[in-house]
Coordinates of C-alpha atoms and ligand atoms in Angstrom, one line a residue:
X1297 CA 49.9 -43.4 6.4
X1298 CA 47.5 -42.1 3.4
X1299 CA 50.3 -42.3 0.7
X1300 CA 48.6 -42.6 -2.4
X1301 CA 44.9 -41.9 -0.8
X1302 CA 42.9 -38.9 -2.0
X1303 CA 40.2 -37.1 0.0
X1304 CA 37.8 -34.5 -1.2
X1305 CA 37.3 -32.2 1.5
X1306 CA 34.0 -30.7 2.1
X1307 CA 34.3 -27.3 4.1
X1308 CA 30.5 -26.6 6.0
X1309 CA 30.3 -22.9 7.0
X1310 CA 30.9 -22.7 10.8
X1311 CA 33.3 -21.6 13.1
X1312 CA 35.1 -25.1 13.1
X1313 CA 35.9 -24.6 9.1
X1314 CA 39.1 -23.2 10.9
X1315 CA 40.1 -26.4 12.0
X1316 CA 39.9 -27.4 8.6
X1317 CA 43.5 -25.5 7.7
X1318 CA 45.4 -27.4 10.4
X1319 CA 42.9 -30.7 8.7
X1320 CA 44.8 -30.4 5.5
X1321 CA 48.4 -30.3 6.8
X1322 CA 47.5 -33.2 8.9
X1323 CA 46.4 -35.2 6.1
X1324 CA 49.2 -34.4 3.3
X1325 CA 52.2 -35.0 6.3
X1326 CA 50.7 -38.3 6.2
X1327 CA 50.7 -38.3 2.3
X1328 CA 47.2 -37.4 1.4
X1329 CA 46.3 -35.7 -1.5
X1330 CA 43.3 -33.1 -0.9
X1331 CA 41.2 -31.8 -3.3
X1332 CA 39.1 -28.8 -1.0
X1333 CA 35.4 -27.6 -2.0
X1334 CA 34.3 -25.0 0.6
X1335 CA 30.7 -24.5 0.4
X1336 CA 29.4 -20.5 0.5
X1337 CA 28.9 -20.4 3.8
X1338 CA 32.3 -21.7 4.9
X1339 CA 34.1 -19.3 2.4
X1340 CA 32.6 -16.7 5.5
X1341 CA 34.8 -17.9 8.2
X1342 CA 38.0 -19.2 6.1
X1343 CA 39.1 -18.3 2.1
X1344 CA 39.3 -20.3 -0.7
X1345 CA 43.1 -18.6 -1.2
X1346 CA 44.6 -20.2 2.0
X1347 CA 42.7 -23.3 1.7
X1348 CA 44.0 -23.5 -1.5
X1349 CA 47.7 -22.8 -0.5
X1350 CA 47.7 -25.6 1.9
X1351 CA 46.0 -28.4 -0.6
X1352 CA 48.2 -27.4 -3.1
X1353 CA 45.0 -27.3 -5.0
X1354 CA 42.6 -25.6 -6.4
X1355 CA 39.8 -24.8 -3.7
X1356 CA 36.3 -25.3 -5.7
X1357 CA 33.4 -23.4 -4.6
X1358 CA 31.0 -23.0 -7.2
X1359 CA 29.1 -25.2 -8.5
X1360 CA 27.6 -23.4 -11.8
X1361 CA 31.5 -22.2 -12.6
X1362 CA 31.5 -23.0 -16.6
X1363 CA 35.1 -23.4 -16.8
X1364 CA 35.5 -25.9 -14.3
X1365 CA 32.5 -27.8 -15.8
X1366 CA 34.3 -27.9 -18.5
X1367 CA 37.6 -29.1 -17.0
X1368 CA 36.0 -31.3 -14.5
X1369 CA 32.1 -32.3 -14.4
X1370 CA 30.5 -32.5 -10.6
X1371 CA 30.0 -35.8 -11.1
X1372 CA 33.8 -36.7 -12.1
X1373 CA 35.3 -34.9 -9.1
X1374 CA 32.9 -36.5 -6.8
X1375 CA 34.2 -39.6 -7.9
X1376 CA 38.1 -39.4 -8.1
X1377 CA 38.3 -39.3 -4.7
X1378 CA 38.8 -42.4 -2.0
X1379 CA 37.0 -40.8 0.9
X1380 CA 34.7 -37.7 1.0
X1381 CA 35.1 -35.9 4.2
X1382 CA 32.8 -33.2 4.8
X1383 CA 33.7 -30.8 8.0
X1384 CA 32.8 -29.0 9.7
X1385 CA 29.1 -30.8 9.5
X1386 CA 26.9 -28.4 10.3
X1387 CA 23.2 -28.7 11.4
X1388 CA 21.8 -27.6 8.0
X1389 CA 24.8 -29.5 5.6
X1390 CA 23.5 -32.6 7.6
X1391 CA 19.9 -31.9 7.3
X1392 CA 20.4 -30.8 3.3
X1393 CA 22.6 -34.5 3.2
X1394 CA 19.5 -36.1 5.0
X1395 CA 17.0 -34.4 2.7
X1396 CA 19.0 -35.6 -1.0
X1397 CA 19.4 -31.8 -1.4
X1398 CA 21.4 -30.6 -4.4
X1399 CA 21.5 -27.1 -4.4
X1400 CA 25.6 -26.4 -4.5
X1401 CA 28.4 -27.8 -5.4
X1402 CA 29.0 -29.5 -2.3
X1403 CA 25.5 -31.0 -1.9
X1404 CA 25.9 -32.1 -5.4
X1405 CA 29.0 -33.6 -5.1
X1406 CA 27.7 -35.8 -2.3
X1407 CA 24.8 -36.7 -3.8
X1408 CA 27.0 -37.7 -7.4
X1409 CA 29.4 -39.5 -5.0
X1410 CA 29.7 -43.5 -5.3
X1411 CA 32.7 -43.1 -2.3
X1412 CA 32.1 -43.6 1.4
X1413 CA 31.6 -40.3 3.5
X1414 CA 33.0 -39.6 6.8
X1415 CA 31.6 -36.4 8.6
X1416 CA 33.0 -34.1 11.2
X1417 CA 29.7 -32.4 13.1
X1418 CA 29.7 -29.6 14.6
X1419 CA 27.4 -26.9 16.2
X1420 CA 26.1 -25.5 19.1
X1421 CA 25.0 -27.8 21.7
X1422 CA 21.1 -27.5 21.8
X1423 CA 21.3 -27.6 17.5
X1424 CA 23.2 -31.3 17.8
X1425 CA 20.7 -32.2 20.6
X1426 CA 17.8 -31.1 18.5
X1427 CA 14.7 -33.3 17.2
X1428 CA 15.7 -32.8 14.0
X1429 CA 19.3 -33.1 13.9
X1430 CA 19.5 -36.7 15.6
X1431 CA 16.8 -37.8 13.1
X1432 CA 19.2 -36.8 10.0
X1433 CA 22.2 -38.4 12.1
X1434 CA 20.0 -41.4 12.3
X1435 CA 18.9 -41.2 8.2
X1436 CA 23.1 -40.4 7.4
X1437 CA 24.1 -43.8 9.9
X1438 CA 21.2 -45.4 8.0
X1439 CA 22.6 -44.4 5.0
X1440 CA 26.0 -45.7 5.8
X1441 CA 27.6 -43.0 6.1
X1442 CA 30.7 -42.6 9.3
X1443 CA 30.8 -40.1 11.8
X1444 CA 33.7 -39.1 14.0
X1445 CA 32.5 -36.9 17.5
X1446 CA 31.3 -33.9 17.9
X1447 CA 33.1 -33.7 21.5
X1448 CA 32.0 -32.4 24.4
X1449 CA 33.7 -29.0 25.2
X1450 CA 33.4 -25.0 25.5
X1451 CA 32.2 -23.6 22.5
X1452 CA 32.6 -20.7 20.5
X1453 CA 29.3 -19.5 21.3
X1454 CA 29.9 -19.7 25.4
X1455 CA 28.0 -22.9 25.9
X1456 CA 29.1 -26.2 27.0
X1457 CA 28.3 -29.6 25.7
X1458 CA 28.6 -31.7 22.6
X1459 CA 29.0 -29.9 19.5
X1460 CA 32.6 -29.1 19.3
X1461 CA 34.3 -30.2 15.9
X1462 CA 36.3 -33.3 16.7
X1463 CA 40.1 -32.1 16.6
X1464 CA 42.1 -32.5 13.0
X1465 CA 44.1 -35.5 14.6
X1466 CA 41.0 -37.0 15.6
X1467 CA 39.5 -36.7 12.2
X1468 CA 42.5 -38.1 10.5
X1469 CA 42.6 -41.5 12.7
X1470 CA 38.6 -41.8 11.4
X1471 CA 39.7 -41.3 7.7
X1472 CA 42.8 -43.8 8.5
X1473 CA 40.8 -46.5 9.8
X1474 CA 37.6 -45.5 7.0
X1475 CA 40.9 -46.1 4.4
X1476 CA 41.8 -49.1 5.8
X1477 CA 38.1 -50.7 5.8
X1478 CA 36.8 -51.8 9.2
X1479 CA 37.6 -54.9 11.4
X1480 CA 34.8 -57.1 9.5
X1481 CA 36.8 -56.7 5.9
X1482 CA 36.2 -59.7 3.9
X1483 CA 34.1 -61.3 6.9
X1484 CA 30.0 -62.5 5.0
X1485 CA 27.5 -62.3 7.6
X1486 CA 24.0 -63.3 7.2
X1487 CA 21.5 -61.4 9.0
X1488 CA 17.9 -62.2 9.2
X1489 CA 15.1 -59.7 9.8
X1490 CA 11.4 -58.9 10.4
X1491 CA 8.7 -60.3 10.3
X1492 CA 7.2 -63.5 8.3
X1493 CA 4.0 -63.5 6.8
X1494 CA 2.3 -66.9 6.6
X1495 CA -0.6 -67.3 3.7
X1496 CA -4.3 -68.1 4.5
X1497 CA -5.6 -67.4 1.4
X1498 CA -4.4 -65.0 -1.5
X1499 CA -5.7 -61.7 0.9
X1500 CA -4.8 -62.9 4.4
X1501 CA -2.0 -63.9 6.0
X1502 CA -0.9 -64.3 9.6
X1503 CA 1.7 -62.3 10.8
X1504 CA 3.7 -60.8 14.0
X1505 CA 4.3 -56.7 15.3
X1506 CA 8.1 -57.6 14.3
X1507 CA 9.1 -53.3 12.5
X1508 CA 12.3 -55.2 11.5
X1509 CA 13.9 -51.9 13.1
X1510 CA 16.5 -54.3 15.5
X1511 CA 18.0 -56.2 12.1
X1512 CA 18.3 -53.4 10.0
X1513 CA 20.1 -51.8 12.4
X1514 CA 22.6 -54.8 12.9
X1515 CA 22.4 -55.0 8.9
X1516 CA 23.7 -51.3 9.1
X1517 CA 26.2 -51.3 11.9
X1518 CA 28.2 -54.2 10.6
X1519 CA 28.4 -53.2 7.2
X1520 CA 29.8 -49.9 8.9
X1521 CA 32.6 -52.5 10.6
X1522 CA 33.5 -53.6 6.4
X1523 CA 31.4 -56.9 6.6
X1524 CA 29.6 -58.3 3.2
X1525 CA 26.1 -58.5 4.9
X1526 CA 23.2 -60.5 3.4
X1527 CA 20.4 -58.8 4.3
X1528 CA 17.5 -61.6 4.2
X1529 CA 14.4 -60.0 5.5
X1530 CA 10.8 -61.0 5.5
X1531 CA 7.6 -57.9 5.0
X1532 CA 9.5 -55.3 7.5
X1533 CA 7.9 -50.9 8.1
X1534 CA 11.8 -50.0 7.9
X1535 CA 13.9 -50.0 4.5
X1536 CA 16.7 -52.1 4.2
X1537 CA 19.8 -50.3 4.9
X1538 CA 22.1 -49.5 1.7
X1539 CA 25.0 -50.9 0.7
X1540 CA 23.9 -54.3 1.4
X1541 CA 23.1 -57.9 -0.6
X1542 CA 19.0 -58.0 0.3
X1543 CA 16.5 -61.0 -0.1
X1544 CA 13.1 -60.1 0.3
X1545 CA 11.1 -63.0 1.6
X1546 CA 7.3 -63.5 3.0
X1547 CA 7.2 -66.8 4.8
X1548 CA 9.2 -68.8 7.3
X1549 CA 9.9 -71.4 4.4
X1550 CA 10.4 -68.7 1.6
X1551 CA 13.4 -67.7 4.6
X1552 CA 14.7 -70.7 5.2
X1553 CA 15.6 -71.2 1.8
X1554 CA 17.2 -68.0 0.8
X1555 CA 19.2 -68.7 4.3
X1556 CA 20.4 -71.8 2.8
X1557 CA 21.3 -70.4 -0.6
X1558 CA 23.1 -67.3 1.5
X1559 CA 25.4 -69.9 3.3
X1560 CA 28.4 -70.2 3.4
X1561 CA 28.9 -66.9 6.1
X1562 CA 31.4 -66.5 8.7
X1563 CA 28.5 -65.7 11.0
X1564 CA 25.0 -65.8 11.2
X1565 CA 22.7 -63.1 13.1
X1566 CA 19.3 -64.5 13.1
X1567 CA 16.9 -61.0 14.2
X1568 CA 13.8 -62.0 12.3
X1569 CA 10.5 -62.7 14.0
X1570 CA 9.8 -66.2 12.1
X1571 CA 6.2 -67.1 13.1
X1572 CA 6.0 -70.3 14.5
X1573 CA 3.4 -71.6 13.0
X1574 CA 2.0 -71.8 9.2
X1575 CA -1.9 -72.8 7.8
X1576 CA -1.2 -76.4 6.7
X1577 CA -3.2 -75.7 3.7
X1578 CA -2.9 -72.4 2.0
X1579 CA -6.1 -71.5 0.2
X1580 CA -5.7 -71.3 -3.1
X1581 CA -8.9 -68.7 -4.0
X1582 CA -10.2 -66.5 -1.0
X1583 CA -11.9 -68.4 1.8
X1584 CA -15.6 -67.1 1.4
X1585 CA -17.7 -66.1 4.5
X1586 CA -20.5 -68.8 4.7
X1587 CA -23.4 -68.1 7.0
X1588 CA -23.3 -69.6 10.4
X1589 CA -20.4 -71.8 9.2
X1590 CA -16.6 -70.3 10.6
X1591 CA -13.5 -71.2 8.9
X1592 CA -11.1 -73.8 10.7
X1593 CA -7.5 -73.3 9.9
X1594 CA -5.6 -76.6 10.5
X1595 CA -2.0 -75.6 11.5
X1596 CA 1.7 -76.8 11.1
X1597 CA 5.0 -76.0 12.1
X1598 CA 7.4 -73.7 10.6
X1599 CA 11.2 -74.7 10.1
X1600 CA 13.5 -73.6 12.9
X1601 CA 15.9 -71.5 10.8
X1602 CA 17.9 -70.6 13.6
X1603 CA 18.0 -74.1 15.1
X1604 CA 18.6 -75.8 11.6
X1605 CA 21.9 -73.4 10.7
X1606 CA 23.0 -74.0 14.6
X1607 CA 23.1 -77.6 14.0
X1608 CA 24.3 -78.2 11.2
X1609 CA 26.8 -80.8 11.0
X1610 CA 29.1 -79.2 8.3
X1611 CA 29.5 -75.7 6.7
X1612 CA 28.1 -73.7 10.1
X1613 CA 29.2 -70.4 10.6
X1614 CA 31.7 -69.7 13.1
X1615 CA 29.2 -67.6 14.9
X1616 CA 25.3 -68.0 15.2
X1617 CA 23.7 -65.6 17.1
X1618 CA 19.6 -65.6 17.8
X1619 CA 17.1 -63.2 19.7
X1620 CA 15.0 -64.2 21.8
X1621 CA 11.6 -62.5 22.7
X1622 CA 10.5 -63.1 25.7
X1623 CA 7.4 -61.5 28.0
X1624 CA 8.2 -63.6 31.0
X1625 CA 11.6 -64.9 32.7
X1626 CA 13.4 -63.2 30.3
X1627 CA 16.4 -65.1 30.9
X1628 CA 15.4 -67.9 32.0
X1629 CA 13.3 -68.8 28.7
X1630 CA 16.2 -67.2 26.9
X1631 CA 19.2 -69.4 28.1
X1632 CA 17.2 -72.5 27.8
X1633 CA 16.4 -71.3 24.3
X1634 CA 20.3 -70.9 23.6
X1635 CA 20.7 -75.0 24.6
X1636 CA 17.5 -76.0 22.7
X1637 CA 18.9 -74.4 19.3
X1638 CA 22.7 -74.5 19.8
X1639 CA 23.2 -71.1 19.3
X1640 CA 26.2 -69.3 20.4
X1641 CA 25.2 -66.3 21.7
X1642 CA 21.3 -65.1 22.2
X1643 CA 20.5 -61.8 22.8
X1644 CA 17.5 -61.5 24.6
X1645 CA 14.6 -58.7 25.3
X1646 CA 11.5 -58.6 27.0
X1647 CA 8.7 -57.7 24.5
X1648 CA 6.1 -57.2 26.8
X1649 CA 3.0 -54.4 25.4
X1650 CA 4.5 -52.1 28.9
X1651 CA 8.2 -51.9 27.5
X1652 CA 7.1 -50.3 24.4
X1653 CA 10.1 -52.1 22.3
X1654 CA 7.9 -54.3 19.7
X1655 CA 8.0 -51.4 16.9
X1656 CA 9.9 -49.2 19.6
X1657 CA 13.3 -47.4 18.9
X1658 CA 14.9 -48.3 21.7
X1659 CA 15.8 -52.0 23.1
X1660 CA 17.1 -53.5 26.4
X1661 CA 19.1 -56.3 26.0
X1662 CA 21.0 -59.1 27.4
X1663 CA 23.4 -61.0 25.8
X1664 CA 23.7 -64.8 27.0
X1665 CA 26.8 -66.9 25.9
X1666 CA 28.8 -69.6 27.4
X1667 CA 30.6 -66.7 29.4
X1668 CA 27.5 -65.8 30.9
X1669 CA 24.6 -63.1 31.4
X1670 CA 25.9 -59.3 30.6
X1671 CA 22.7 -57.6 31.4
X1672 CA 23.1 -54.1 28.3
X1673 CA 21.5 -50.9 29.4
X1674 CA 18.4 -49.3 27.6
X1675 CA 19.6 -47.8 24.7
X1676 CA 18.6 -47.3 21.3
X1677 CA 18.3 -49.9 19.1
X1678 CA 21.0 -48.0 16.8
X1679 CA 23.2 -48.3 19.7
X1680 CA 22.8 -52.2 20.9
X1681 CA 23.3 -52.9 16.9
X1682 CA 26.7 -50.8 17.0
X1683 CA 27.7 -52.8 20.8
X1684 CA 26.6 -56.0 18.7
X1685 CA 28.5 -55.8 15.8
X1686 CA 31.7 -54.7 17.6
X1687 CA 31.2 -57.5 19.3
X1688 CA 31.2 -59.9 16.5
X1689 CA 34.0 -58.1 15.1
X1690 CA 36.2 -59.0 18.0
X1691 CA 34.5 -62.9 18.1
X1692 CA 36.0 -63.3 14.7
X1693 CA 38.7 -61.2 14.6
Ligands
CTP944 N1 13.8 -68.4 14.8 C1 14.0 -68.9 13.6 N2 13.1 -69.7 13.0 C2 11.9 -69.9 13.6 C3 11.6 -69.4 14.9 C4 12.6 -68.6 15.5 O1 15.1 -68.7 13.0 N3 11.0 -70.7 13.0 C5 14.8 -67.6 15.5 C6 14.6 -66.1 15.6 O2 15.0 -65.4 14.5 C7 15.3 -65.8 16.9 C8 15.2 -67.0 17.7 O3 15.0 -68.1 16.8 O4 16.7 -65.6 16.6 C9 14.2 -67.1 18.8 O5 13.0 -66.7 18.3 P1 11.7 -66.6 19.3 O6 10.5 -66.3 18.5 O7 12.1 -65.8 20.5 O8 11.7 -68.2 19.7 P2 10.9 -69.3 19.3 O9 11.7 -70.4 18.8 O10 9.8 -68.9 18.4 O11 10.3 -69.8 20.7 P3 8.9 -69.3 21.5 O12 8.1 -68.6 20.4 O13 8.4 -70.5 21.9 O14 9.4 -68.4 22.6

């Protein structure tokens, strides 16, 4: 049930906006109020009047309307409610919602908003499957934003494929379960990500080909599943995803201790690239070139983060999970790696140059556990993050 729950409804202009009627009995027979904003576009394929009749309020639509600034700024109705929803998503609502476009009411209101945002895609089949759109998908997921379908169907247009509107009663079990926060509410995870950088001298550094693209995305996807996610990540190409608690760290020691003052967590997923080793003695002015004579770097060895939180005699999360990086014997290296550290589950990839996943955006995976070896499919690294996190979900659930 919704009783009590509010949902601004953000009406895209395309043929699906139809579906939005029978959308807005669906949700107040459950006890939802709806407050609709149809964008100008939609107010093409359905009208503000029986949008309107069915909410039982007023349908907004413009975004420079005085009197209803007046009444009610942008910014206020953008926050009254507990979940935007904005459907149908079309191919250019998404790619304005990508962009931080704010050209309408409805583009404002989801830039002003400060609630989570559930969308509804839909469009013809070769728009979804388009460059561009699954780039602005990725940037909205990145974002934190939930998405429910499209489907795979007929479509208005006479082509077949994904792009159909997910159907009213699908869209109201993704704003049920958005309302009732995810399976990792109240559950702090830890994640660790990128790469480490370990001083020379005040310019150099030695460092590893780690993007930090595989731990944000894990970041991303369990905050997605409700989880309080400390985001500790050394010098990564990506952004931290939103929404979470970030430490940004350089070195292998500077990570270990932000780990430490992170713990207590219910689990620990430890993504980072930590290198291995450190220069024993960091410079403390830059290391001059001296003719004939070449520098000797004396080396030592960084902490084992991983290994230290997987031991630890009391306080250890409930899960630990590592990666392992392997460009030989994959699995072999990997589940001896598990023993050695005492990890619970490690999810392994092959990082050889050939497989193209260092810095990649895709990942092939196994994940390794006292069950066993489930050998994951390529996929992207969007996708093995989502398959992770569920799977953490249901370890701790
Ligand atoms: N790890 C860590 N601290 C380190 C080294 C690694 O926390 N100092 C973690 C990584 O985050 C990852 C796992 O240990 O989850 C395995 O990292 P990997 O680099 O594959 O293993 P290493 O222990 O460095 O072993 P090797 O380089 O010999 O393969």
């Amino acid at each position: 049930m919704l009783d009590g729950k509010r949902v601004l409804l953000i009406i895209g202009g395309g043929i699906a906006a139809f579906k939005c009627l029978d959308l807005i009995r669906r949700l107040k027979e459950r006890g939802a109020a709806v407050t609709p904003v149809l964008t100008s576009a939609a107010t093409e394929f359905v009208t503000p009047l029986s949008v309107s009749a069915l909410a039982g309020e007023k349908a907004y639509t413009d975004l420079f309307d005085l009197t209803d600034e007046a009444e009610m700024g942008h910014i206020q109705l953008s926050r009254i409610a507990d979940l935007v929803v904005v459907a149908p998503a079309t191919a250019d609502l998404m790619a304005k919602m990508a962009g931080g476009h704010a050209d309408d009411l409805a583009t404002t209101l989801l830039m002003a908003t400060d609630t989570p945002v559930l969308i509804a895609p839909a469009m013809n089949v070769r728009m979804w499957e388009h460059a561009a759109t699954q780039r602005n998908l990725a940037v909205l997921q990145g974002d934190g934003l939930r998405v429910v379908g499209p489907n795979e169907g007929d479509m208005a247009c006479g082509e077949f494929g994904f792009g159909r509107m997910s159907e009213p009663l699908e869209i109201v079990a993704a704003v049920e379960t958005a309302l009732a926060g995810g399976p990792l509410n109240g559950k702090r995870i830890l994640v660790t990500s990128g790469p480490t950088h370990e001083p020379i001298d005040p310019v150099r550094y030695i460092a590893n080909r780690s993007s930090g693209a595989q731990g944000t995305a894990v970041a991303t996807a369990l905050a997605a599943l409700g989880a309080d996610v400390v985001f500790v990540t050394g010098p990564a190409d990506v952004p931290p995803p939103a929404g979470v608690e970030v430490i940004a760290v350089q070195s292998a020691g500077e990570m270990l201790a932000a780990v430490e003052t992170a713990l207590p967590v219910d689990a620990g997923v430890f993504a980072a690239a930590v290198a291995d080793w450190r220069v024993k003695r960091e410079s403390s002015s830059k290391i001059k070139k001296n003719k004939g004579e070449l520098p000797v770097l004396e080396f030592a060895e960084n902490p084992d983060i991983l290994a230290q939180v997987s031991q630890m005699k009391s306080g250890r999360p409930g899960l630990v999970v590592g990666f392992a990086a392997e460009t030989d014997d994959v699995i072999s290296n990997a589940t001896a790696k598990r023993k050695r550290k005492g990890c619970d589950w490690i999810v392994a990839n092959d990082v050889s140059p050939e497989t193209g996943i260092m810095g990649g955006a895709e990942n092939a995976v196994h994940l390794i556990s006292d069950a066993g070896v489930e050998d994951w499919p390529r996929m992207s690294k969007d996708l093995v993050a989502r398959k992770l996190a569920s799977r953490i979900a249901e370890a701790l659930s």
